[in-house]
Backbone as CSV, one residue per row, in Angstrom:
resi,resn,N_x,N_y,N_z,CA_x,CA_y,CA_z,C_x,C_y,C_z
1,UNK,-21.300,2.366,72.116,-22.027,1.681,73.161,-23.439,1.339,72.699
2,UNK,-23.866,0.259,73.017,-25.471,-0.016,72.591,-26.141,-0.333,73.895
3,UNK,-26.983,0.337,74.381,-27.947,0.419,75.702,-28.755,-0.431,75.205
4,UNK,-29.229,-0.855,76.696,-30.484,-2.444,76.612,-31.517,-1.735,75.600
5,UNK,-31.508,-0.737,75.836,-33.321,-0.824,74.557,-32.924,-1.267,73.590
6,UNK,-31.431,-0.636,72.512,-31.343,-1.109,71.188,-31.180,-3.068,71.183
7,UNK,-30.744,-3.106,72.404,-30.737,-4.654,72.338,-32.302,-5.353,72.181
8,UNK,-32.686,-4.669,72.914,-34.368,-5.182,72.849,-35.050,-5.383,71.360
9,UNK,-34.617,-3.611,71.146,-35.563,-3.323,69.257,-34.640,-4.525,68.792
10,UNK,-33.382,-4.721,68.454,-33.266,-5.705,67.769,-33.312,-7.293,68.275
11,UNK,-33.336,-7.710,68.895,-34.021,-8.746,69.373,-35.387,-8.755,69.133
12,UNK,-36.291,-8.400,69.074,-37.635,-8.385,69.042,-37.684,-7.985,67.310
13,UNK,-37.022,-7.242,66.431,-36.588,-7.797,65.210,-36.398,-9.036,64.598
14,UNK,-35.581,-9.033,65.202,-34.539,-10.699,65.385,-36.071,-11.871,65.007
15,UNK,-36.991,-11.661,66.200,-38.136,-12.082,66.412,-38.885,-12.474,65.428
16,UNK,-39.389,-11.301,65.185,-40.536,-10.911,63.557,-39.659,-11.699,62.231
17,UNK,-38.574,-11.581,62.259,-38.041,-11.989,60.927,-38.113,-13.827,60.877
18,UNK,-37.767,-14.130,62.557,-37.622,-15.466,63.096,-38.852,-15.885,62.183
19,UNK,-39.882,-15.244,62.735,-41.510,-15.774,62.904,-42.112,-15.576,61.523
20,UNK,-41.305,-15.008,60.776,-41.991,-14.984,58.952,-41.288,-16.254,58.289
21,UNK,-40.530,-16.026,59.005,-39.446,-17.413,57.700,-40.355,-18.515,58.073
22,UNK,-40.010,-18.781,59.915,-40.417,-20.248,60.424,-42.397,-20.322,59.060
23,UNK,-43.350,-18.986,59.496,-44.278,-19.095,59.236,-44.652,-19.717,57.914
24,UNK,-43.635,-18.879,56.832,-43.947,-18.969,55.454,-43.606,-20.305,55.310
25,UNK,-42.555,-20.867,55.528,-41.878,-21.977,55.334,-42.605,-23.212,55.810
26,UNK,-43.412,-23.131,56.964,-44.086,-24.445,57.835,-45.810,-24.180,56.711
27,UNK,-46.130,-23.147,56.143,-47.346,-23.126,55.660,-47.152,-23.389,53.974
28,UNK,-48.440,-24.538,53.631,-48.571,-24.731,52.282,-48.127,-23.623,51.253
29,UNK,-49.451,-22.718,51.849,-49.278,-21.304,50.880,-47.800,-20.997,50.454
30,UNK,-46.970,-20.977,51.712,-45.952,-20.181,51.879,-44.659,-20.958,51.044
31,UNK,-44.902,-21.902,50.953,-43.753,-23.024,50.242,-44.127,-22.518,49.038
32,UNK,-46.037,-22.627,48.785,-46.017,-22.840,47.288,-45.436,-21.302,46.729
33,UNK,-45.397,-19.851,46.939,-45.320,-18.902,46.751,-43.571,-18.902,46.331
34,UNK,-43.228,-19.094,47.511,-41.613,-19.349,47.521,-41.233,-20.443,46.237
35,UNK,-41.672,-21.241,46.195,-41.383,-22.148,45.323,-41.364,-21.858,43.781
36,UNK,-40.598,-23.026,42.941,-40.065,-22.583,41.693,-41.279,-22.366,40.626
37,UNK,-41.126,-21.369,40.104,-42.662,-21.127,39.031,-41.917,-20.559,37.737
38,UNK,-42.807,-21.094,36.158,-42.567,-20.111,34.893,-42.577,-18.103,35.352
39,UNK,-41.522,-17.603,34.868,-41.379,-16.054,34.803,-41.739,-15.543,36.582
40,UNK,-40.739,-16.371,37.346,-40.603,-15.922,38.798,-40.025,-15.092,39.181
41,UNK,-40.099,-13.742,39.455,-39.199,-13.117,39.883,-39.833,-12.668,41.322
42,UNK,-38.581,-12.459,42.534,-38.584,-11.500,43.733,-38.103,-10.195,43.526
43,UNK,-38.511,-9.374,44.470,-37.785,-7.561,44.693,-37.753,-7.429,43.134
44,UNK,-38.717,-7.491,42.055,-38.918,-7.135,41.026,-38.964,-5.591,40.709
45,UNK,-37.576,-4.896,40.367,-37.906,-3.109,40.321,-38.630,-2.848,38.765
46,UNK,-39.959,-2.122,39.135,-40.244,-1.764,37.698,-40.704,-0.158,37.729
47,UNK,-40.792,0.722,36.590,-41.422,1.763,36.442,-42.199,2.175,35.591
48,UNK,-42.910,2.975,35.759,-44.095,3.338,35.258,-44.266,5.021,34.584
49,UNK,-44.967,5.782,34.114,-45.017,6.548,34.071,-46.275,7.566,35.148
50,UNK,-45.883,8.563,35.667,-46.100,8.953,37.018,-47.985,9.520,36.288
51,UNK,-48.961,9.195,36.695,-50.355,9.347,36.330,-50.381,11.184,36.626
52,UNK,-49.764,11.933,37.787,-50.298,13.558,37.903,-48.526,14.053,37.401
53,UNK,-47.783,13.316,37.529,-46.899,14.104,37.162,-46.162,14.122,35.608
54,UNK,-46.330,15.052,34.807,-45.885,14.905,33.257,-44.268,14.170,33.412
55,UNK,-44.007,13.842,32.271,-42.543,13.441,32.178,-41.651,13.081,33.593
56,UNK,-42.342,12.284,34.391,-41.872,11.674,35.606,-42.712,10.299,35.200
57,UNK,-41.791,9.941,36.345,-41.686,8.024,36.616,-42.239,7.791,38.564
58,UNK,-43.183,6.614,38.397,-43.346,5.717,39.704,-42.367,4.803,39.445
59,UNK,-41.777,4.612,40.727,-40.833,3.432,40.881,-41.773,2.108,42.006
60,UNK,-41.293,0.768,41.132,-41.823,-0.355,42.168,-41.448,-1.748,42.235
61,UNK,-41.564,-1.827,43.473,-40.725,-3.092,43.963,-42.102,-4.282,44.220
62,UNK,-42.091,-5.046,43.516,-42.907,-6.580,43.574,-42.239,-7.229,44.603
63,UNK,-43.184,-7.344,45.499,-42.292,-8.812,45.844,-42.168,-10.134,45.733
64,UNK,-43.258,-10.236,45.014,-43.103,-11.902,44.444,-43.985,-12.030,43.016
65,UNK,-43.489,-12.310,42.421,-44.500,-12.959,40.988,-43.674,-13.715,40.207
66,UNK,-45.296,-14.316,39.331,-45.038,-15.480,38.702,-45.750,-16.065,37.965
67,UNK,-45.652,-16.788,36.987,-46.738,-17.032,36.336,-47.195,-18.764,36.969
68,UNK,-48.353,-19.067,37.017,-48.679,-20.123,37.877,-49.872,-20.731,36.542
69,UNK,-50.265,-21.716,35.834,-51.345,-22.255,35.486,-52.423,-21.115,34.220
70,UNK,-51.132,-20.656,33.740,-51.524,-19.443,32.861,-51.845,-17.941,33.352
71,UNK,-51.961,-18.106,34.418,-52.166,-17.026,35.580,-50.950,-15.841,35.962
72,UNK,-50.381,-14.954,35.330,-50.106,-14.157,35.946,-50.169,-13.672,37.810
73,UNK,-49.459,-13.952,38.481,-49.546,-14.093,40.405,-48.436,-12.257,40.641
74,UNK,-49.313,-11.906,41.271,-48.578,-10.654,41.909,-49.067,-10.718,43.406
75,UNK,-48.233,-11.138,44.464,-48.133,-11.079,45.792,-47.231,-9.820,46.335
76,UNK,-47.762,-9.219,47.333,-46.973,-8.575,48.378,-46.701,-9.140,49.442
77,UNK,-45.929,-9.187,50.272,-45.723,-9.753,51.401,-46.002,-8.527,52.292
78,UNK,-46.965,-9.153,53.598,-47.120,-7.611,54.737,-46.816,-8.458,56.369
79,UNK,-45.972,-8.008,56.774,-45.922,-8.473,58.544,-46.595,-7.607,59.441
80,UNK,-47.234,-8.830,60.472,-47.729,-7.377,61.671,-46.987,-7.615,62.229
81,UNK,-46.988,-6.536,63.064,-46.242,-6.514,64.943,-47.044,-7.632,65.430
82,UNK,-45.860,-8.292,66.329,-45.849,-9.867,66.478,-47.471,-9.713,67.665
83,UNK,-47.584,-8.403,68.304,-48.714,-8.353,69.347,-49.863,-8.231,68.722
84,UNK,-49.603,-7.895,67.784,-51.353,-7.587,66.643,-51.209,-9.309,65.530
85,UNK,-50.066,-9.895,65.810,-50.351,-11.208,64.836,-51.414,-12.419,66.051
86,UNK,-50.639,-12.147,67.152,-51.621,-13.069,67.970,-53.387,-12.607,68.257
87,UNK,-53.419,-11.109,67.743,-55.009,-11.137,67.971,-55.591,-11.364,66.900
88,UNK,-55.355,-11.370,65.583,-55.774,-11.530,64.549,-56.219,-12.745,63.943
89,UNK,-57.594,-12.878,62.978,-58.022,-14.159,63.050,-58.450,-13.889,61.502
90,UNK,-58.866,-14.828,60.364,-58.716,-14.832,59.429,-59.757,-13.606,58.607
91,UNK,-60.533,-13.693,58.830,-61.399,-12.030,58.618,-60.638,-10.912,58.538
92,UNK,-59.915,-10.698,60.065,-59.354,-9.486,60.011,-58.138,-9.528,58.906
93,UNK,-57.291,-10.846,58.810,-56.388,-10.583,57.597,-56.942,-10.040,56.304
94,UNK,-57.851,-10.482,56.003,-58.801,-10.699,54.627,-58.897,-9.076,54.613
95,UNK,-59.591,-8.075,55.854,-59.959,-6.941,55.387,-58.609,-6.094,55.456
96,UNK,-57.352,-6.554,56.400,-55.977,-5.862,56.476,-55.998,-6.137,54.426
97,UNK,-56.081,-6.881,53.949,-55.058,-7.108,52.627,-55.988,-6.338,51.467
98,UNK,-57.341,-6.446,52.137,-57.862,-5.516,51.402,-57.485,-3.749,51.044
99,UNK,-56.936,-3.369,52.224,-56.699,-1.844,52.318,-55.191,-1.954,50.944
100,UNK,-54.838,-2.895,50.889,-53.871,-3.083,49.889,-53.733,-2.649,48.479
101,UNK,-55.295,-3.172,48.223,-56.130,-3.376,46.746,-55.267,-2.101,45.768
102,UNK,-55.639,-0.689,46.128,-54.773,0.397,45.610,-53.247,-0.193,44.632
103,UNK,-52.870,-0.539,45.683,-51.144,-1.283,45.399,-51.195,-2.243,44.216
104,UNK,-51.503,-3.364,44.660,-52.372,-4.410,44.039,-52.215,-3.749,42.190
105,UNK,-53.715,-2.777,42.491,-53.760,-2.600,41.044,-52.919,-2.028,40.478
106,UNK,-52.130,-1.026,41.091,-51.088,-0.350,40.258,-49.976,-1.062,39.563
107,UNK,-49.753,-2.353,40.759,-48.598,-3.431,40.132,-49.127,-4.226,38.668
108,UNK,-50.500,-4.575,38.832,-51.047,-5.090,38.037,-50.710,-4.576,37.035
109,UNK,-51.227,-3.282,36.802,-51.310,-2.656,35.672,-49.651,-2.901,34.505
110,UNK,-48.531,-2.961,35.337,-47.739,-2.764,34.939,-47.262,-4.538,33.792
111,UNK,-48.581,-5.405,33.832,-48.515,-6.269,33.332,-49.484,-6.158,32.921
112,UNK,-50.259,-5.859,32.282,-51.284,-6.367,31.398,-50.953,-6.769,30.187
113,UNK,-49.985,-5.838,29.224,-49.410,-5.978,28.173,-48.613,-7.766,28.142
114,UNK,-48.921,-8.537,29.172,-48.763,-9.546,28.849,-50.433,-10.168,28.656
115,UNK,-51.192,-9.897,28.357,-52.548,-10.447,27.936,-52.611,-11.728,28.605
116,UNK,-52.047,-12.016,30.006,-52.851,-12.944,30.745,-53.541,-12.594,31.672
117,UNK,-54.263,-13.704,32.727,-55.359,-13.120,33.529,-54.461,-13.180,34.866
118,UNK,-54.448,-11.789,35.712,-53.929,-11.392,36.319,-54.310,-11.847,38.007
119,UNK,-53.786,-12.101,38.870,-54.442,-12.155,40.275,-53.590,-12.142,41.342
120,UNK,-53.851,-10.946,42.152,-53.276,-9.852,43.164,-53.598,-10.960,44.728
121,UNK,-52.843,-10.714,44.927,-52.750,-11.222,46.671,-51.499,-10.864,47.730
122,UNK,-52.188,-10.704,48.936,-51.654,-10.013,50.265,-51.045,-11.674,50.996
123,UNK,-49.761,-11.988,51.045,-48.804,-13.348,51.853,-48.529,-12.434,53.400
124,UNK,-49.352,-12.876,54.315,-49.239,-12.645,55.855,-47.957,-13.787,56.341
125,UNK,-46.435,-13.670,56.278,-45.539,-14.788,56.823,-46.106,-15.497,57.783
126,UNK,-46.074,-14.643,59.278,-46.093,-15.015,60.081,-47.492,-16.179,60.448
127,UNK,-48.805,-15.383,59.476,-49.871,-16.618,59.389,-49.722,-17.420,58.647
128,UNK,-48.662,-17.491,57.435,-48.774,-18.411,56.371,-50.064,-18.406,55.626
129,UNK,-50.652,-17.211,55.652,-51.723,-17.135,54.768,-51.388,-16.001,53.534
130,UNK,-52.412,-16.719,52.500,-52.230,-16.314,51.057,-53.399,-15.350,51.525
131,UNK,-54.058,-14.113,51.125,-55.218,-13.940,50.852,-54.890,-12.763,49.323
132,UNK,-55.542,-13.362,48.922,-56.280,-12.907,47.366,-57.166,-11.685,47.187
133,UNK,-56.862,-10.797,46.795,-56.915,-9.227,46.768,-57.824,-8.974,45.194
């Protein structure tokens, strides 16, 4: 049996996923990100060796990169709850993608050994905004 709430959570799922595609897809950013690039990969799994733990591994999932204009591109994609996307205005994305930065560099790192110049950014779907980390 599925009671009205689970109908709700997923409907209002249903929602958020609606509202990233429509977003990414209707915004410049969001085409260009999606779109075909040299050494593109999505859900990129890579590992690392673990910085406090000896003979252990970090595991990590990219979600978008690519090389763009000699540029090495490492994007995350982050959704809000659809009630915190309508209060939000471009500032507040900028300092949300900032709390990111951590992430950001760790992915980075895992490319340098390609000796290009690297650049980290936070893809908001639902705003169709790029912001650059």
């Amino acid at each position: 049996d599925v009671c009205s709430s689970d109908l709700d959570i997923a409907h209002a799922a249903a929602r958020q996923v609606h509202d990233a595609l429509l977003g990414a897809l209707k915004s410049e950013q969001g085409r260009w990100i999606l779109g075909p690039h040299e050494s593109a990969g999505c859900e990129v799994p890579m590992s690392s060796l673990h910085p406090d733990i000896p003979e252990s591994f970090s595991h990590h999932v990219i979600d978008r990169t690519f090389i763009h204009a000699g540029d090495r591109w490492i994007i995350d994609y982050k959704t809000l709850r659809a009630n915190d996307a309508e209060q939000l205005n471009e500032q507040m994305l900028k300092d949300k993608a900032a709390t990111y930065r951590p992430q950001l560099e760790r992915y980075a790192a895992l490319f340098t050994a390609e000796g290009l110049n690297i650049r980290t950014a936070i893809f908001f779907p639902i705003h169709g905004k790029l912001i650059e980390v």
